[in-house]
mmCIF file of C-alpha atoms in Angstrom:
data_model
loop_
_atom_site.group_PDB
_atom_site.id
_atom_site.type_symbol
_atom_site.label_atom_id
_atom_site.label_comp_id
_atom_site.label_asym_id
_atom_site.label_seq_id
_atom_site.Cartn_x
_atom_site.Cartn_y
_atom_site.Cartn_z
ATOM 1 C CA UNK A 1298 -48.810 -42.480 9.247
ATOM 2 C CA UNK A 1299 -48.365 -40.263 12.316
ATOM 3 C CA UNK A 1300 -46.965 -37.053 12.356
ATOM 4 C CA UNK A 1301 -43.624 -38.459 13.586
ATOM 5 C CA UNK A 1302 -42.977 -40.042 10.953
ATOM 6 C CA UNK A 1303 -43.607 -37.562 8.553
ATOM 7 C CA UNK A 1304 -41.324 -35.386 10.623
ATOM 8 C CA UNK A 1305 -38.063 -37.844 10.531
ATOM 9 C CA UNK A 1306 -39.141 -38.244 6.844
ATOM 10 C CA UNK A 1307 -39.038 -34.824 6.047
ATOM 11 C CA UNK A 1308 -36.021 -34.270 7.939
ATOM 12 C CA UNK A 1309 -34.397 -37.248 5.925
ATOM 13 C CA UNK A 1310 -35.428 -35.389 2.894
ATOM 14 C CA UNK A 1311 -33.939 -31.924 3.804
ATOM 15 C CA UNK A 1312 -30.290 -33.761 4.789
ATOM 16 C CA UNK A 1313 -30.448 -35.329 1.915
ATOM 17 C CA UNK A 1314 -31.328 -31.976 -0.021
ATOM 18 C CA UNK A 1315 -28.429 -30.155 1.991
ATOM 19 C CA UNK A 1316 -25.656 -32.505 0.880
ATOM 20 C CA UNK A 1317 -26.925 -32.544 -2.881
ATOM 21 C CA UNK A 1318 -26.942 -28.738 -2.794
ATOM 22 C CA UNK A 1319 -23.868 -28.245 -0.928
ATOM 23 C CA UNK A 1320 -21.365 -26.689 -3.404
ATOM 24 C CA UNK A 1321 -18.477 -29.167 -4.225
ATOM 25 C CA UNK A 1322 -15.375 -27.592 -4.400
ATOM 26 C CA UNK A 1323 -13.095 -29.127 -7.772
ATOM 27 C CA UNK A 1324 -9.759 -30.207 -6.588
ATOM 28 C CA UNK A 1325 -8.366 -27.856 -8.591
ATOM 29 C CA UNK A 1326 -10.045 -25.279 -6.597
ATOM 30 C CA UNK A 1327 -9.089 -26.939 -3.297
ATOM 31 C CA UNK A 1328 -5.298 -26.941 -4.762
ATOM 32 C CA UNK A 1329 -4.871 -23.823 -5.558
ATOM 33 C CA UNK A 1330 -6.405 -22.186 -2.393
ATOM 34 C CA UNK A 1331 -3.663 -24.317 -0.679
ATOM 35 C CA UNK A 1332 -1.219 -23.278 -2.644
ATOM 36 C CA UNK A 1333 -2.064 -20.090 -2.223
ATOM 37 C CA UNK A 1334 -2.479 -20.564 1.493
ATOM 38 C CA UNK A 1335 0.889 -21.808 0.957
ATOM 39 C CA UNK A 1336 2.342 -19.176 -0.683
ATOM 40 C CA UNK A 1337 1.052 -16.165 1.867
ATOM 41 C CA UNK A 1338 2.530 -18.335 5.112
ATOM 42 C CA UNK A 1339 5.915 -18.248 3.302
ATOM 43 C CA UNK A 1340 5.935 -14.874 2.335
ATOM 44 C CA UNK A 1341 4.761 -14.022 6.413
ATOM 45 C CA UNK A 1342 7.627 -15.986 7.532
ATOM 46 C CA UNK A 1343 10.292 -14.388 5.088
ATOM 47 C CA UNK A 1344 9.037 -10.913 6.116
ATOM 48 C CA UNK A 1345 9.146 -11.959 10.364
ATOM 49 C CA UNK A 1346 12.870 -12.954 9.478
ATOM 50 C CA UNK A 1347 13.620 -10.015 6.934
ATOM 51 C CA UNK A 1348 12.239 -7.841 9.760
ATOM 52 C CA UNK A 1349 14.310 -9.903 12.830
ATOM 53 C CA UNK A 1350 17.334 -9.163 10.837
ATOM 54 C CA UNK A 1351 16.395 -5.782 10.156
ATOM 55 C CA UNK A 1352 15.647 -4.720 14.352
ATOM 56 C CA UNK A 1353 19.409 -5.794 15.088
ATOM 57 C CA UNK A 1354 20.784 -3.623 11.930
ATOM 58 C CA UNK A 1355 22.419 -0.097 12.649
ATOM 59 C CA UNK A 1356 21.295 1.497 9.966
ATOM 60 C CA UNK A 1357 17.521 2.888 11.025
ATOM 61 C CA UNK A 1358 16.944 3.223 7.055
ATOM 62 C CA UNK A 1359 16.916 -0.159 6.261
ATOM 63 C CA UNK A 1360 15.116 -1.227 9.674
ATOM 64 C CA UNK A 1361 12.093 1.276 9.015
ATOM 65 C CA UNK A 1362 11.736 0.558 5.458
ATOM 66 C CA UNK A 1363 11.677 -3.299 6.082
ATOM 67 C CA UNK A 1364 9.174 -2.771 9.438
ATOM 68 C CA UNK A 1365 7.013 -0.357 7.318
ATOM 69 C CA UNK A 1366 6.920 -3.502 4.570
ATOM 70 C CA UNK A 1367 5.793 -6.001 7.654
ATOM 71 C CA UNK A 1368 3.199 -3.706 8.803
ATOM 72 C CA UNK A 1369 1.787 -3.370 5.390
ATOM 73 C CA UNK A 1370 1.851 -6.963 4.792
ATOM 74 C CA UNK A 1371 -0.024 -7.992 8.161
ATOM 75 C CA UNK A 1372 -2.801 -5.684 6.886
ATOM 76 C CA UNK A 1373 -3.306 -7.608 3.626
ATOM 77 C CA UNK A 1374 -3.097 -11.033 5.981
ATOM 78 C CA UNK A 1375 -6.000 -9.726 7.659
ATOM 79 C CA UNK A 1376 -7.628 -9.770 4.102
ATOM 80 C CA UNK A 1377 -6.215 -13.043 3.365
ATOM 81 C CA UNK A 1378 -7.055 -15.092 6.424
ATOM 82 C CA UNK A 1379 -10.553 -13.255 5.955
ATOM 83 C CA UNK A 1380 -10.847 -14.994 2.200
ATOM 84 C CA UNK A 1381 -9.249 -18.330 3.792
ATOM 85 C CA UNK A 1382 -12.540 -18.416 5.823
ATOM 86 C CA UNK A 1383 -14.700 -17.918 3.363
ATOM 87 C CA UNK A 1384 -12.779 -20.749 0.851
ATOM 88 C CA UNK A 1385 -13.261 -23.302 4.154
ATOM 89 C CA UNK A 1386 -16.761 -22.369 5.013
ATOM 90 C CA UNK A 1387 -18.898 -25.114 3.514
ATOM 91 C CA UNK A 1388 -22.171 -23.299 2.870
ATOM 92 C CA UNK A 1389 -20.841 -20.898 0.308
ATOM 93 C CA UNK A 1390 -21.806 -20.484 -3.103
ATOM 94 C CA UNK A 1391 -19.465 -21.121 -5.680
ATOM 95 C CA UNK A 1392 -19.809 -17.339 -7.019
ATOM 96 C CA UNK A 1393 -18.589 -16.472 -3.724
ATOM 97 C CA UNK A 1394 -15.753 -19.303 -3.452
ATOM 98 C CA UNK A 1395 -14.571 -17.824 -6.936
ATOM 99 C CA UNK A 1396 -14.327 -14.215 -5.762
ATOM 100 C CA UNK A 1397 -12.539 -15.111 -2.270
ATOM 101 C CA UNK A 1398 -10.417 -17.111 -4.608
ATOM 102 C CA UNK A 1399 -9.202 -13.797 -6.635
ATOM 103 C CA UNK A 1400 -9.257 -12.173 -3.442
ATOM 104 C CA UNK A 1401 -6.536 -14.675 -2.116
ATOM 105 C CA UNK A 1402 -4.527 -14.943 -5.341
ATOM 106 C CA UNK A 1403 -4.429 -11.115 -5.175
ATOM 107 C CA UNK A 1404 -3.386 -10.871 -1.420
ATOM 108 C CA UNK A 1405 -0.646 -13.337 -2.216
ATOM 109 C CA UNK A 1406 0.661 -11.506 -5.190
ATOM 110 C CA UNK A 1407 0.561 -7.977 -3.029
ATOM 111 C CA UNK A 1408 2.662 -9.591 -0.145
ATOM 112 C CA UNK A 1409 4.950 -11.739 -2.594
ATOM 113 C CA UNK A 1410 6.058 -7.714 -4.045
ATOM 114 C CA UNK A 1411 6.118 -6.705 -0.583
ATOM 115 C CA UNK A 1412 8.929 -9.894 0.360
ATOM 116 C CA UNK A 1413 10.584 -8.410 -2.346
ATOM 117 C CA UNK A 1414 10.558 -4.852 -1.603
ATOM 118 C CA UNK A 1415 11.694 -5.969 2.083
ATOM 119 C CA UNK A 1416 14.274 -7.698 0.594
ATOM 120 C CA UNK A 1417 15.249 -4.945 -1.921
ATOM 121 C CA UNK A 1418 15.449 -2.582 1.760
ATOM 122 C CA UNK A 1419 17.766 -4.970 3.596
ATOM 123 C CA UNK A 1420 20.297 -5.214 0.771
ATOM 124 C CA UNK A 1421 20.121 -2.308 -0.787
ATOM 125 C CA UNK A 1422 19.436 0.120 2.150
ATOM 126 C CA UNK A 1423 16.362 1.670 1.218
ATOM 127 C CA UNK A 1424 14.860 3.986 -1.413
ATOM 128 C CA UNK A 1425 17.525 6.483 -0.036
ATOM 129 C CA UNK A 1426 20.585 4.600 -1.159
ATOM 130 C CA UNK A 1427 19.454 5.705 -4.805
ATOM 131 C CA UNK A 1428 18.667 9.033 -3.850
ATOM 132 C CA UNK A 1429 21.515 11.362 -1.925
ATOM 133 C CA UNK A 1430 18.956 13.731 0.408
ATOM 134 C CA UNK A 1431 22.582 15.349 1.597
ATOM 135 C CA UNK A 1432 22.814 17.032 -1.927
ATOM 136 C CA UNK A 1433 20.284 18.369 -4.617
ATOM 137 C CA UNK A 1434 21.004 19.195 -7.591
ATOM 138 C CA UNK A 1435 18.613 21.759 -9.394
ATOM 139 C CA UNK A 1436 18.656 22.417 -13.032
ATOM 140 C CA UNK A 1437 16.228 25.099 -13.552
ATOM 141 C CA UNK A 1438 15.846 26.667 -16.975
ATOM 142 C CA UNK A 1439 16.473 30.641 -16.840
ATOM 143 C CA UNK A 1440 13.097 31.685 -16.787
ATOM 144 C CA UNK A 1441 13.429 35.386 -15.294
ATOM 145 C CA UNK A 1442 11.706 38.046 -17.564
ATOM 146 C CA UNK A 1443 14.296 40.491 -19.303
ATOM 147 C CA UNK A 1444 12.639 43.319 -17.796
ATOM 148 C CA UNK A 1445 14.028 41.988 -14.516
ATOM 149 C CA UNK A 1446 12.148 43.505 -11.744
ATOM 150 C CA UNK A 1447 15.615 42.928 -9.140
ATOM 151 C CA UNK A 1448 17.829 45.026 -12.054
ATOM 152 C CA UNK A 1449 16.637 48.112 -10.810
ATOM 153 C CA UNK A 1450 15.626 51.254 -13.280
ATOM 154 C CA UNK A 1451 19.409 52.249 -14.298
ATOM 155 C CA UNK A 1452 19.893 55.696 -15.474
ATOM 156 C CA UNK A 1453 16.907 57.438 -16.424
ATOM 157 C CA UNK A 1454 17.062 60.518 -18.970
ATOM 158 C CA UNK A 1455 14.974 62.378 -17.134
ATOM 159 C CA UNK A 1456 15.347 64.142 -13.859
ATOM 160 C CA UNK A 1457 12.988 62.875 -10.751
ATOM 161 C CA UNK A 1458 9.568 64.337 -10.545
ATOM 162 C CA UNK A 1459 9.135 66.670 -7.671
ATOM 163 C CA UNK A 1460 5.444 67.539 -6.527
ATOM 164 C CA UNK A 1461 5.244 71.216 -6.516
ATOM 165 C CA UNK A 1462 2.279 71.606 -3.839
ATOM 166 C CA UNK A 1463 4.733 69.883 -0.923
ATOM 167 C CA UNK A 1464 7.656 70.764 0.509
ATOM 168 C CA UNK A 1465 10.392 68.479 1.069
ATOM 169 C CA UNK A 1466 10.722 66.735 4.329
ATOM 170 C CA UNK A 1467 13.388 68.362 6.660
ATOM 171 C CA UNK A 1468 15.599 66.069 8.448
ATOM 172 C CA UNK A 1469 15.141 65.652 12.123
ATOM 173 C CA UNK A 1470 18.808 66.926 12.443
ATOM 174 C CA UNK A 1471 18.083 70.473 11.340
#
């Protein structure tokens, strides 16, 4: 046999090798990363039009909570589309494939609260429609010491003490 041969052969061999080891994905697997795909491009598009809506409001509460939603739902898409690689890339383990599942599922469950929070901001306008900032209302318990240090002494039984060794200071008017 020449070496050629043996080369090709070997080469056969490792292709062969490469497609037995390959990790299958289950078609549950492959399902559920597109529905999860699925999910996190429908939750992107709700928050572009919550936030399209939101620019041409008046009210800068409900714009700025909804943007502030947006911008913290493009940084978990970042995560996501990171994980989406990983779930396409052929040569991964299935350890791996597992965890960028989890990853995915969890991205899609932070950015399905943040549709809702977004949402919650353009009807509701914002966490300051609960709250009135123009008034507060304290209710403090009366805490204050009786011996009140603001009182004052009142009217002691004894007269002042008066330092025999000075004299007392002369107005600048005499």
């Amino acid at each position: 046999m020449s070496v050629i041969s043996q080369l090709s052969g070997l080469v056969s061999i490792a292709f062969v090798l490469a497609e037995v080891s390959a990790p299958t994905v289950t078609d549950g697997d492959e399902r559920d990363a597109t529905a999860l795909r699925a999910s996190v491009e429908d939750s992107m598009a709700t928050l572009g039009q919550l936030a399209n809506v939101a620019r041409r409001q008046v009210d800068l509460v409900q714009a700025t909570c909804v943007l502030d939603a947006q911008e913290r739902a493009a940084a978990t898409m970042e995560l996501a589309t990171s994980e989406l690689l990983v779930l396409n890339e052929a040569s991964v383990g299935p350890q791996a494939r597992e965890l960028a599942q989890e990853k995915l599922r969890a991205a899609a469950d932070r950015l399905d609260a943040l549709v809702q929070e977004a949402s919650r901001c353009a009807t509701d306008g914002g966490p300051e429609a609960v709250t009135d900032v123009r008034s507060v209302e304290v209710v403090a318990p009366r805490s204050i010491p009786l011996a009140d240090p603001t009182q004052g002494l009142g009217a002691s039984p004894l007269p002042p003490v008066v330092d025999g060794g000075w004299v007392p200071v002369a107005s600048p008017m005499e």
